[in-house]
PDB file of C-alpha atoms and ligand atoms in Angstrom:
ATOM      1  CA  MET N   1     127.789 112.825 137.591  1.00  0.00           C
ATOM      2  CA  LEU N   2     125.457 115.540 138.789  1.00  0.00           C
ATOM      3  CA  PRO N   3     121.905 114.176 139.216  1.00  0.00           C
ATOM      4  CA  ALA N   4     120.666 117.039 137.012  1.00  0.00           C
ATOM      5  CA  MET N   5     122.777 115.771 134.118  1.00  0.00           C
ATOM      6  CA  GLN N   6     121.413 112.231 134.285  1.00  0.00           C
ATOM      7  CA  LYS N   7     119.162 111.040 131.521  1.00  0.00           C
ATOM      8  CA  ILE N   8     115.427 110.798 132.132  1.00  0.00           C
ATOM      9  CA  PRO N   9     114.616 108.534 129.155  1.00  0.00           C
ATOM     10  CA  LEU N  10     110.830 108.697 129.631  1.00  0.00           C
ATOM     11  CA  MET N  11     110.936 112.508 129.477  1.00  0.00           C
ATOM     12  CA  ASP N  12     113.749 112.886 126.943  1.00  0.00           C
ATOM     13  CA  TYR N  13     112.658 110.267 124.404  1.00  0.00           C
ATOM     14  CA  VAL N  14     108.886 110.053 124.950  1.00  0.00           C
ATOM     15  CA  GLY N  15     107.615 113.087 126.869  1.00  0.00           C
ATOM     16  CA  ARG N  16     109.436 115.860 125.082  1.00  0.00           C
ATOM     17  CA  PRO N  17     108.764 114.667 121.478  1.00  0.00           C
ATOM     18  CA  LEU N  18     105.139 113.968 122.416  1.00  0.00           C
ATOM     19  CA  LEU N  19     104.689 117.445 123.936  1.00  0.00           C
ATOM     20  CA  ALA N  20     106.373 119.025 120.909  1.00  0.00           C
ATOM     21  CA  CYS N  21     103.885 117.222 118.616  1.00  0.00           C
ATOM     22  CA  ILE N  22     100.936 118.301 120.782  1.00  0.00           C
ATOM     23  CA  PHE N  23     102.211 121.893 120.745  1.00  0.00           C
ATOM     24  CA  LEU N  24     102.506 121.924 116.937  1.00  0.00           C
ATOM     25  CA  ALA N  25      99.114 120.241 116.488  1.00  0.00           C
ATOM     26  CA  LEU N  26      97.441 122.835 118.763  1.00  0.00           C
ATOM     27  CA  LEU N  27      99.264 125.657 116.998  1.00  0.00           C
ATOM     28  CA  TRP N  28      97.756 124.456 113.729  1.00  0.00           C
ATOM     29  CA  LEU N  29      94.299 123.794 115.212  1.00  0.00           C
ATOM     30  CA  GLN N  30      94.025 127.241 116.828  1.00  0.00           C
ATOM     31  CA  TRP N  31      95.143 128.879 113.579  1.00  0.00           C
ATOM     32  CA  ARG N  32      92.640 126.839 111.563  1.00  0.00           C
ATOM     33  CA  PHE N  33      89.749 127.004 114.087  1.00  0.00           C
ATOM     34  CA  PRO N  34      90.267 130.076 116.317  1.00  0.00           C
ATOM     35  CA  LEU N  35      88.156 130.421 119.484  1.00  0.00           C
ATOM     36  CA  ARG N  36      88.622 134.059 120.624  1.00  0.00           C
ATOM     37  CA  CYS N  37      89.653 136.739 118.188  1.00  0.00           C
ATOM     38  CA  GLN N  38      93.245 137.804 118.819  1.00  0.00           C
ATOM     39  CA  HIS N  39      93.960 141.510 119.291  1.00  0.00           C
ATOM     40  CA  PHE N  40      97.734 141.570 119.219  1.00  0.00           C
ATOM     41  CA  ASN N  41     100.422 140.494 116.770  1.00  0.00           C
ATOM     42  CA  VAL N  42     100.606 136.695 116.946  1.00  0.00           C
ATOM     43  CA  LEU N  43     104.248 136.468 115.908  1.00  0.00           C
ATOM     44  CA  HIS N  44     105.362 139.071 118.498  1.00  0.00           C
ATOM     45  CA  ARG N  45     103.600 137.177 121.246  1.00  0.00           C
ATOM     46  CA  LEU N  46     104.920 133.828 120.093  1.00  0.00           C
ATOM     47  CA  VAL N  47     108.517 135.090 120.104  1.00  0.00           C
ATOM     48  CA  ARG N  48     108.072 136.916 123.428  1.00  0.00           C
ATOM     49  CA  ASN N  49     106.481 133.927 125.159  1.00  0.00           C
ATOM     50  CA  PHE N  50     109.105 131.600 123.711  1.00  0.00           C
ATOM     51  CA  VAL N  51     112.085 133.707 124.846  1.00  0.00           C
ATOM     52  CA  LEU N  52     110.487 134.227 128.268  1.00  0.00           C
ATOM     53  CA  SER N  53     110.131 130.452 128.628  1.00  0.00           C
ATOM     54  CA  ILE N  54     113.769 129.544 127.822  1.00  0.00           C
ATOM     55  CA  PRO N  55     115.063 129.771 131.422  1.00  0.00           C
ATOM     56  CA  GLY N  56     111.910 127.898 132.475  1.00  0.00           C
ATOM     57  CA  PHE N  57     112.621 125.030 130.073  1.00  0.00           C
ATOM     58  CA  ALA N  58     116.166 124.745 131.427  1.00  0.00           C
ATOM     59  CA  ILE N  59     114.931 124.783 135.025  1.00  0.00           C
ATOM     60  CA  VAL N  60     112.342 122.063 134.311  1.00  0.00           C
ATOM     61  CA  ARG N  61     114.936 119.762 132.786  1.00  0.00           C
ATOM     62  CA  LEU N  62     117.804 120.488 135.199  1.00  0.00           C
ATOM     63  CA  ALA N  63     115.912 120.810 138.486  1.00  0.00           C
ATOM     64  CA  MET N  64     112.106 120.607 138.362  1.00  0.00           C
ATOM     65  CA  LEU N  65     112.209 116.950 137.340  1.00  0.00           C
ATOM     66  CA  PRO N  66     115.566 115.628 138.711  1.00  0.00           C
ATOM     67  CA  ILE N  67     115.003 116.921 142.275  1.00  0.00           C
ATOM     68  CA  PRO N  68     111.484 115.449 142.769  1.00  0.00           C
ATOM     69  CA  ILE N  69     112.580 112.221 140.994  1.00  0.00           C
ATOM     70  CA  ALA N  70     115.490 111.873 143.440  1.00  0.00           C
ATOM     71  CA  ILE N  71     113.057 112.530 146.309  1.00  0.00           C
ATOM     72  CA  ALA N  72     110.592 109.953 144.885  1.00  0.00           C
ATOM     73  CA  MET N  73     113.358 107.306 144.777  1.00  0.00           C
ATOM     74  CA  TRP N  74     114.510 108.137 148.283  1.00  0.00           C
ATOM     75  CA  ALA N  75     110.934 108.092 149.637  1.00  0.00           C
ATOM     76  CA  ARG N  76     110.327 104.686 147.992  1.00  0.00           C
ATOM     77  CA  ASP N  77     113.500 103.230 149.539  1.00  0.00           C
ATOM     78  CA  GLN N  78     112.736 104.749 152.949  1.00  0.00           C
ATOM     79  CA  HIS N  79     109.075 103.750 152.773  1.00  0.00           C
ATOM     80  CA  ILE N  80     107.823 107.308 153.198  1.00  0.00           C
ATOM     81  CA  GLY N  81     104.567 108.778 151.874  1.00  0.00           C
ATOM     82  CA  LEU N  82     100.938 107.732 151.457  1.00  0.00           C
ATOM     83  CA  LEU N  83     101.278 105.472 148.400  1.00  0.00           C
ATOM     84  CA  ASN N  84     104.357 103.781 149.864  1.00  0.00           C
ATOM     85  CA  TRP N  85     102.393 102.748 152.965  1.00  0.00           C
ATOM     86  CA  VAL N  86      99.599 100.912 151.185  1.00  0.00           C
ATOM     87  CA  VAL N  87      99.882  97.995 148.775  1.00  0.00           C
ATOM     88  CA  LEU N  88      97.835  98.746 145.672  1.00  0.00           C
ATOM     89  CA  PRO N  89      97.610  97.201 142.214  1.00  0.00           C
ATOM     90  CA  GLY N  90      99.636  99.282 139.741  1.00  0.00           C
ATOM     91  CA  TRP N  91      96.621 100.771 137.944  1.00  0.00           C
ATOM     92  CA  VAL N  92      94.977 101.856 141.207  1.00  0.00           C
ATOM     93  CA  ALA N  93      98.224 103.515 142.300  1.00  0.00           C
ATOM     94  CA  GLY N  94      98.330 105.240 138.889  1.00  0.00           C
ATOM     95  CA  ILE N  95      94.798 106.634 139.224  1.00  0.00           C
ATOM     96  CA  ALA N  96      95.463 107.660 142.830  1.00  0.00           C
ATOM     97  CA  THR N  97      98.630 109.502 141.743  1.00  0.00           C
ATOM     98  CA  PHE N  98      96.740 111.467 139.090  1.00  0.00           C
ATOM     99  CA  LEU N  99      93.902 112.412 141.448  1.00  0.00           C
ATOM    100  CA  LEU N 100      96.116 113.342 144.397  1.00  0.00           C
ATOM    101  CA  MET N 101      98.666 115.277 142.336  1.00  0.00           C
ATOM    102  CA  ASP N 102      96.129 117.127 140.202  1.00  0.00           C
ATOM    103  CA  TYR N 103      94.221 118.119 143.333  1.00  0.00           C
ATOM    104  CA  ALA N 104      97.487 119.303 144.924  1.00  0.00           C
ATOM    105  CA  TYR N 105      98.147 121.395 141.806  1.00  0.00           C
ATOM    106  CA  TRP N 106      94.691 122.939 142.192  1.00  0.00           C
ATOM    107  CA  TRP N 107      95.800 124.216 145.629  1.00  0.00           C
ATOM    108  CA  TRP N 108      99.152 125.297 144.239  1.00  0.00           C
ATOM    109  CA  HIS N 109      97.476 127.373 141.506  1.00  0.00           C
ATOM    110  CA  TRP N 110      95.143 128.827 144.145  1.00  0.00           C
ATOM    111  CA  ALA N 111      98.187 129.769 146.253  1.00  0.00           C
ATOM    112  CA  ASN N 112      99.830 131.399 143.216  1.00  0.00           C
ATOM    113  CA  HIS N 113      96.895 133.792 143.081  1.00  0.00           C
ATOM    114  CA  MET N 114      96.316 134.266 146.810  1.00  0.00           C
ATOM    115  CA  VAL N 115      99.845 134.542 148.261  1.00  0.00           C
ATOM    116  CA  PRO N 116     101.180 137.992 147.275  1.00  0.00           C
ATOM    117  CA  LEU N 117     104.776 136.761 146.862  1.00  0.00           C
ATOM    118  CA  PHE N 118     103.709 133.967 144.481  1.00  0.00           C
ATOM    119  CA  TRP N 119     101.315 136.251 142.607  1.00  0.00           C
ATOM    120  CA  ARG N 120     104.175 138.617 141.692  1.00  0.00           C
ATOM    121  CA  PHE N 121     105.576 135.811 139.527  1.00  0.00           C
ATOM    122  CA  HIS N 122     102.324 134.206 138.349  1.00  0.00           C
ATOM    123  CA  ASN N 123     101.172 137.692 137.278  1.00  0.00           C
ATOM    124  CA  VAL N 124     103.693 137.489 134.399  1.00  0.00           C
ATOM    125  CA  HIS N 125     101.773 134.505 132.990  1.00  0.00           C
ATOM    126  CA  HIS N 126      98.450 136.347 133.275  1.00  0.00           C
ATOM    127  CA  THR N 127      99.652 139.595 131.649  1.00  0.00           C
ATOM    128  CA  ASP N 128      99.515 137.964 128.210  1.00  0.00           C
ATOM    129  CA  LEU N 129      97.057 140.156 126.291  1.00  0.00           C
ATOM    130  CA  ASP N 130      95.794 137.297 124.147  1.00  0.00           C
ATOM    131  CA  LEU N 131      95.530 133.673 125.167  1.00  0.00           C
ATOM    132  CA  ASP N 132      96.812 130.804 123.065  1.00  0.00           C
ATOM    133  CA  VAL N 133      99.010 127.712 123.246  1.00  0.00           C
ATOM    134  CA  SER N 134     102.161 129.869 123.556  1.00  0.00           C
ATOM    135  CA  THR N 135     100.801 131.288 126.851  1.00  0.00           C
ATOM    136  CA  ALA N 136     101.306 127.775 128.264  1.00  0.00           C
ATOM    137  CA  ALA N 137     105.070 128.401 128.127  1.00  0.00           C
ATOM    138  CA  ARG N 138     104.910 131.973 129.453  1.00  0.00           C
ATOM    139  CA  PHE N 139     106.033 131.458 133.034  1.00  0.00           C
ATOM    140  CA  HIS N 140     108.589 133.554 134.890  1.00  0.00           C
ATOM    141  CA  PHE N 141     111.526 131.369 135.952  1.00  0.00           C
ATOM    142  CA  GLY N 142     110.979 132.515 139.550  1.00  0.00           C
ATOM    143  CA  GLU N 143     107.618 130.721 139.579  1.00  0.00           C
ATOM    144  CA  MET N 144     109.461 127.561 138.478  1.00  0.00           C
ATOM    145  CA  PHE N 145     111.704 127.700 141.552  1.00  0.00           C
ATOM    146  CA  PHE N 146     108.724 127.863 143.892  1.00  0.00           C
ATOM    147  CA  SER N 147     107.112 125.062 141.888  1.00  0.00           C
ATOM    148  CA  ILE N 148     110.085 122.777 142.522  1.00  0.00           C
ATOM    149  CA  GLY N 149     109.518 123.158 146.268  1.00  0.00           C
ATOM    150  CA  PHE N 150     105.800 122.462 145.916  1.00  0.00           C
ATOM    151  CA  LEU N 151     106.286 119.434 143.646  1.00  0.00           C
ATOM    152  CA  SER N 152     108.991 117.950 145.887  1.00  0.00           C
ATOM    153  CA  LEU N 153     106.751 118.278 148.937  1.00  0.00           C
ATOM    154  CA  ALA N 154     103.749 116.730 147.148  1.00  0.00           C
ATOM    155  CA  VAL N 155     105.867 113.775 145.921  1.00  0.00           C
ATOM    156  CA  LEU N 156     107.161 113.184 149.446  1.00  0.00           C
ATOM    157  CA  VAL N 157     103.751 113.400 151.171  1.00  0.00           C
ATOM    158  CA  PHE N 158     101.951 111.205 148.615  1.00  0.00           C
ATOM    159  CA  GLY N 159     104.859 108.795 148.067  1.00  0.00           C
ATOM    160  CA  VAL N 160     104.590 109.110 144.284  1.00  0.00           C
ATOM    161  CA  GLY N 161     106.806 106.638 142.398  1.00  0.00           C
ATOM    162  CA  PRO N 162     109.498 108.063 140.077  1.00  0.00           C
ATOM    163  CA  ILE N 163     107.993 106.636 136.852  1.00  0.00           C
ATOM    164  CA  MET N 164     104.472 107.722 137.792  1.00  0.00           C
ATOM    165  CA  LEU N 165     105.838 111.171 138.581  1.00  0.00           C
ATOM    166  CA  VAL N 166     107.222 111.549 135.049  1.00  0.00           C
ATOM    167  CA  VAL N 167     104.026 110.137 133.493  1.00  0.00           C
ATOM    168  CA  PHE N 168     101.934 112.576 135.536  1.00  0.00           C
ATOM    169  CA  PHE N 169     104.230 115.483 134.682  1.00  0.00           C
ATOM    170  CA  ILE N 170     103.922 114.781 130.945  1.00  0.00           C
ATOM    171  CA  ALA N 171     100.111 114.644 131.287  1.00  0.00           C
ATOM    172  CA  LEU N 172     100.135 117.885 133.298  1.00  0.00           C
ATOM    173  CA  GLU N 173     102.134 119.657 130.586  1.00  0.00           C
ATOM    174  CA  ALA N 174      99.899 118.245 127.824  1.00  0.00           C
ATOM    175  CA  ALA N 175      96.790 119.450 129.711  1.00  0.00           C
ATOM    176  CA  THR N 176      98.385 122.885 130.165  1.00  0.00           C
ATOM    177  CA  LEU N 177      99.038 123.153 126.408  1.00  0.00           C
ATOM    178  CA  PHE N 178      95.482 122.045 125.637  1.00  0.00           C
ATOM    179  CA  HIS N 179      93.548 124.357 127.958  1.00  0.00           C
ATOM    180  CA  HIS N 180      95.597 127.437 127.031  1.00  0.00           C
ATOM    181  CA  SER N 181      95.079 126.860 123.311  1.00  0.00           C
ATOM    182  CA  ASN N 182      92.786 129.088 121.289  1.00  0.00           C
ATOM    183  CA  TRP N 183      91.238 126.100 119.539  1.00  0.00           C
ATOM    184  CA  ARG N 184      87.498 126.323 118.951  1.00  0.00           C
ATOM    185  CA  LEU N 185      86.177 122.856 119.717  1.00  0.00           C
ATOM    186  CA  PRO N 186      82.543 122.291 118.729  1.00  0.00           C
ATOM    187  CA  ILE N 187      80.638 123.453 121.814  1.00  0.00           C
ATOM    188  CA  LYS N 188      78.880 120.099 122.256  1.00  0.00           C
ATOM    189  CA  VAL N 189      82.199 118.258 122.211  1.00  0.00           C
ATOM    190  CA  GLU N 190      83.738 120.726 124.654  1.00  0.00           C
ATOM    191  CA  ARG N 191      80.781 120.427 127.037  1.00  0.00           C
ATOM    192  CA  VAL N 192      81.244 116.647 127.130  1.00  0.00           C
ATOM    193  CA  LEU N 193      85.013 116.981 127.633  1.00  0.00           C
ATOM    194  CA  ASN N 194      84.342 119.556 130.344  1.00  0.00           C
ATOM    195  CA  LEU N 195      82.552 116.913 132.394  1.00  0.00           C
ATOM    196  CA  ILE N 196      86.052 115.563 133.084  1.00  0.00           C
ATOM    197  CA  LEU N 197      88.752 117.929 131.831  1.00  0.00           C
ATOM    198  CA  VAL N 198      89.713 121.588 132.026  1.00  0.00           C
ATOM    199  CA  THR N 199      88.995 122.856 128.503  1.00  0.00           C
ATOM    200  CA  PRO N 200      90.026 125.985 126.533  1.00  0.00           C
ATOM    201  CA  ARG N 201      86.752 127.853 127.196  1.00  0.00           C
ATOM    202  CA  MET N 202      86.858 127.013 130.908  1.00  0.00           C
ATOM    203  CA  HIS N 203      90.449 128.215 131.245  1.00  0.00           C
ATOM    204  CA  GLY N 204      89.761 131.264 129.062  1.00  0.00           C
ATOM    205  CA  ILE N 205      87.503 132.553 131.854  1.00  0.00           C
ATOM    206  CA  HIS N 206      90.436 132.199 134.281  1.00  0.00           C
ATOM    207  CA  HIS N 207      92.435 134.654 132.120  1.00  0.00           C
ATOM    208  CA  SER N 208      89.727 137.353 132.195  1.00  0.00           C
ATOM    209  CA  ILE N 209      90.516 140.913 133.358  1.00  0.00           C
ATOM    210  CA  VAL N 210      87.497 140.604 135.678  1.00  0.00           C
ATOM    211  CA  GLN N 211      89.088 139.630 138.971  1.00  0.00           C
ATOM    212  CA  ARG N 212      86.221 137.432 140.134  1.00  0.00           C
ATOM    213  CA  GLU N 213      86.538 135.431 136.932  1.00  0.00           C
ATOM    214  CA  THR N 214      90.328 135.128 137.268  1.00  0.00           C
ATOM    215  CA  ASN N 215      89.741 133.830 140.772  1.00  0.00           C
ATOM    216  CA  SER N 216      87.922 130.802 139.427  1.00  0.00           C
ATOM    217  CA  ASN N 217      88.704 127.703 137.343  1.00  0.00           C
ATOM    218  CA  TRP N 218      92.005 126.838 139.004  1.00  0.00           C
ATOM    219  CA  GLY N 219      92.126 123.254 137.747  1.00  0.00           C
ATOM    220  CA  THR N 220      94.867 121.879 135.500  1.00  0.00           C
ATOM    221  CA  ILE N 221      93.825 118.404 134.288  1.00  0.00           C
ATOM    222  CA  PHE N 222      90.439 117.624 135.890  1.00  0.00           C
ATOM    223  CA  CYS N 223      87.595 120.124 136.346  1.00  0.00           C
ATOM    224  CA  TRP N 224      86.201 118.364 139.417  1.00  0.00           C
ATOM    225  CA  TRP N 225      88.199 120.285 142.054  1.00  0.00           C
ATOM    226  CA  ASP N 226      86.605 123.558 140.955  1.00  0.00           C
ATOM    227  CA  LYS N 227      83.195 121.887 141.211  1.00  0.00           C
ATOM    228  CA  LEU N 228      84.117 120.628 144.676  1.00  0.00           C
ATOM    229  CA  HIS N 229      85.196 124.100 145.843  1.00  0.00           C
ATOM    230  CA  ARG N 230      82.408 125.940 143.985  1.00  0.00           C
ATOM    231  CA  THR N 231      84.996 127.928 142.049  1.00  0.00           C
ATOM    232  CA  LEU N 232      83.874 126.633 138.648  1.00  0.00           C
ATOM    233  CA  ARG N 233      82.614 129.404 136.346  1.00  0.00           C
ATOM    234  CA  CYS N 234      81.210 128.597 132.972  1.00  0.00           C
ATOM    235  CA  ASP N 235      78.712 131.443 132.405  1.00  0.00           C
ATOM    236  CA  VAL N 236      80.961 133.796 130.403  1.00  0.00           C
ATOM    237  CA  PRO N 237      80.866 133.565 126.587  1.00  0.00           C
ATOM    238  CA  GLN N 238      84.362 133.715 125.098  1.00  0.00           C
ATOM    239  CA  ASP N 239      83.657 136.801 122.971  1.00  0.00           C
ATOM    240  CA  ALA N 240      82.742 138.710 126.166  1.00  0.00           C
ATOM    241  CA  ILE N 241      86.131 138.025 127.797  1.00  0.00           C
ATOM    242  CA  THR N 242      88.969 140.543 127.758  1.00  0.00           C
ATOM    243  CA  ILE N 243      92.166 138.580 128.328  1.00  0.00           C
ATOM    244  CA  GLY N 244      94.821 139.855 130.727  1.00  0.00           C
ATOM    245  CA  VAL N 245      95.358 141.630 134.042  1.00  0.00           C
ATOM    246  CA  ALA N 246      93.394 144.874 134.447  1.00  0.00           C
ATOM    247  CA  ALA N 247      96.333 147.059 135.522  1.00  0.00           C
ATOM    248  CA  TYR N 248      98.737 145.751 132.858  1.00  0.00           C
ATOM    249  CA  ARG N 249      97.107 146.487 129.528  1.00  0.00           C
ATOM    250  CA  GLU N 250      99.787 148.442 127.653  1.00  0.00           C
ATOM    251  CA  GLU N 251     101.752 146.325 125.212  1.00  0.00           C
ATOM    252  CA  ASP N 252     104.859 148.533 125.443  1.00  0.00           C
ATOM    253  CA  GLU N 253     104.893 148.017 129.225  1.00  0.00           C
ATOM    254  CA  LEU N 254     105.081 144.259 128.702  1.00  0.00           C
ATOM    255  CA  THR N 255     108.354 143.890 126.827  1.00  0.00           C
ATOM    256  CA  LEU N 256     110.667 140.971 127.650  1.00  0.00           C
ATOM    257  CA  GLY N 257     112.872 143.064 129.961  1.00  0.00           C
ATOM    258  CA  GLN N 258     109.875 144.421 131.826  1.00  0.00           C
ATOM    259  CA  LEU N 259     108.316 140.977 132.162  1.00  0.00           C
ATOM    260  CA  PHE N 260     111.494 139.555 133.710  1.00  0.00           C
ATOM    261  CA  ALA N 261     111.575 142.519 136.121  1.00  0.00           C
ATOM    262  CA  LEU N 262     107.820 142.598 136.866  1.00  0.00           C
ATOM    263  CA  PRO N 263     107.903 140.411 140.036  1.00  0.00           C
ATOM    264  CA  PHE N 264     110.517 142.687 141.602  1.00  0.00           C
ATOM    265  CA  ARG N 265     108.571 145.889 141.034  1.00  0.00           C
ATOM    266  CA  LYS N 266     105.706 147.365 143.026  1.00  0.00           C
ATOM    267  CA  GLN N 267     102.546 145.522 142.036  1.00  0.00           C
ATOM    268  CA  ARG N 268      99.617 147.536 140.782  1.00  0.00           C
ATOM    269  CA  ALA N 269      96.128 147.139 142.214  1.00  0.00           C
ATOM    270  CA  TRP N 270      93.621 145.240 140.052  1.00  0.00           C
ATOM    271  CA  ARG N 271      92.222 148.277 138.234  1.00  0.00           C
ATOM    272  CA  LEU N 272      92.142 149.461 134.645  1.00  0.00           C
ATOM    273  CA  PRO N 273      94.470 152.396 133.815  1.00  0.00           C
ATOM    274  CA  SER N 274      91.308 154.558 133.834  1.00  0.00           C
ATOM    275  CA  GLY N 275      90.834 153.648 137.499  1.00  0.00           C
ATOM    276  CA  GLU N 276      87.795 151.551 136.714  1.00  0.00           C
ATOM    277  CA  PHE N 277      87.304 148.183 138.363  1.00  0.00           C
ATOM    278  CA  PRO N 278      86.232 145.701 135.666  1.00  0.00           C
ATOM    279  CA  GLU N 279      83.079 143.913 136.773  1.00  0.00           C
ATOM    280  CA  ARG N 280      80.519 141.600 135.311  1.00  0.00           C
ATOM    281  CA  GLU N 281      77.532 140.104 136.998  1.00  0.00           C
ATOM    282  CA  ALA N 282      77.691 136.374 137.553  1.00  0.00           C
ATOM    283  CA  ARG N 283      74.821 134.525 135.964  1.00  0.00           C
ATOM    284  CA  PRO N 284      73.797 131.044 136.963  1.00  0.00           C
ATOM    285  CA  ALA N 285      74.764 128.718 134.122  1.00  0.00           C
ATOM    286  CA  ALA N 286      74.130 125.039 133.880  1.00  0.00           C
ATOM    287  CA  LYS N 287      76.249 124.658 130.760  1.00  0.00           C
ATOM    288  CA  LEU N 288      79.567 125.983 129.564  1.00  0.00           C
ATOM    289  CA  ALA N 289      78.822 129.167 127.599  1.00  0.00           C
ATOM    290  CA  GLU N 290      79.872 129.340 123.996  1.00  0.00           C
TER     291      GLU N 290
HETATM  292 ZN1   ZN Y   1      96.380 131.509 137.096  1.00  0.00          ZN
END
């Protein structure tokens, strides 16, 4: 049997139903308690993001998990990778996996913005003109292929165990759903959560049309890596943010066909169609703005 066809019970029977429940809960929460006001038709975006994500879902299940899991098993048997060299109690290995992998994903997200080839694909995710939980699924399948390479390398270097890999992956997906959602948490609650986690307001700033704001808040699960690299921005109130990529603001230029083709076309410079360069002065902020 092809490795891709093998069952991954933890993902198939626990991860996927759990993520589906989280998705539905966030869908309800963002409808009931919206954070930013939405400017475009919610149903159109939901359908578009869903259809765009179908090849991505298939790739995750058939390759993104099976390939790194096979590598994790091989690395464990061959005694390769950081966590396979040291003997640690299970819970310490679990915490180490989360910290190492989440930090690696911080670098991977950074690379998706900084390496022109990767940005072509990641751009598709950022062109969403509103931001909500459906944006979490809006990834071009090309980005998924590069991700498989990154994840496989990280698993090999860190010697992540196969079970821990699946547990981490489920947490990564749950965090991605959460921080893309348009759920207005009470600001005090979000500020406390934001001492540890990437939250919807923090990630909202990452989806701003102001390039300096997009080039910040690269974290996925934990917010600490952005603090470490001084790339954390929390001074922008959500109602001041325009979501999207400056040069891609026309809804009829962002149809499904055009989104699939976007990475293979000439990329536009980060400017508004008027030629303007969106800017906003950075203000020192001790707390996450409302
Ligand atoms: Zn990004």
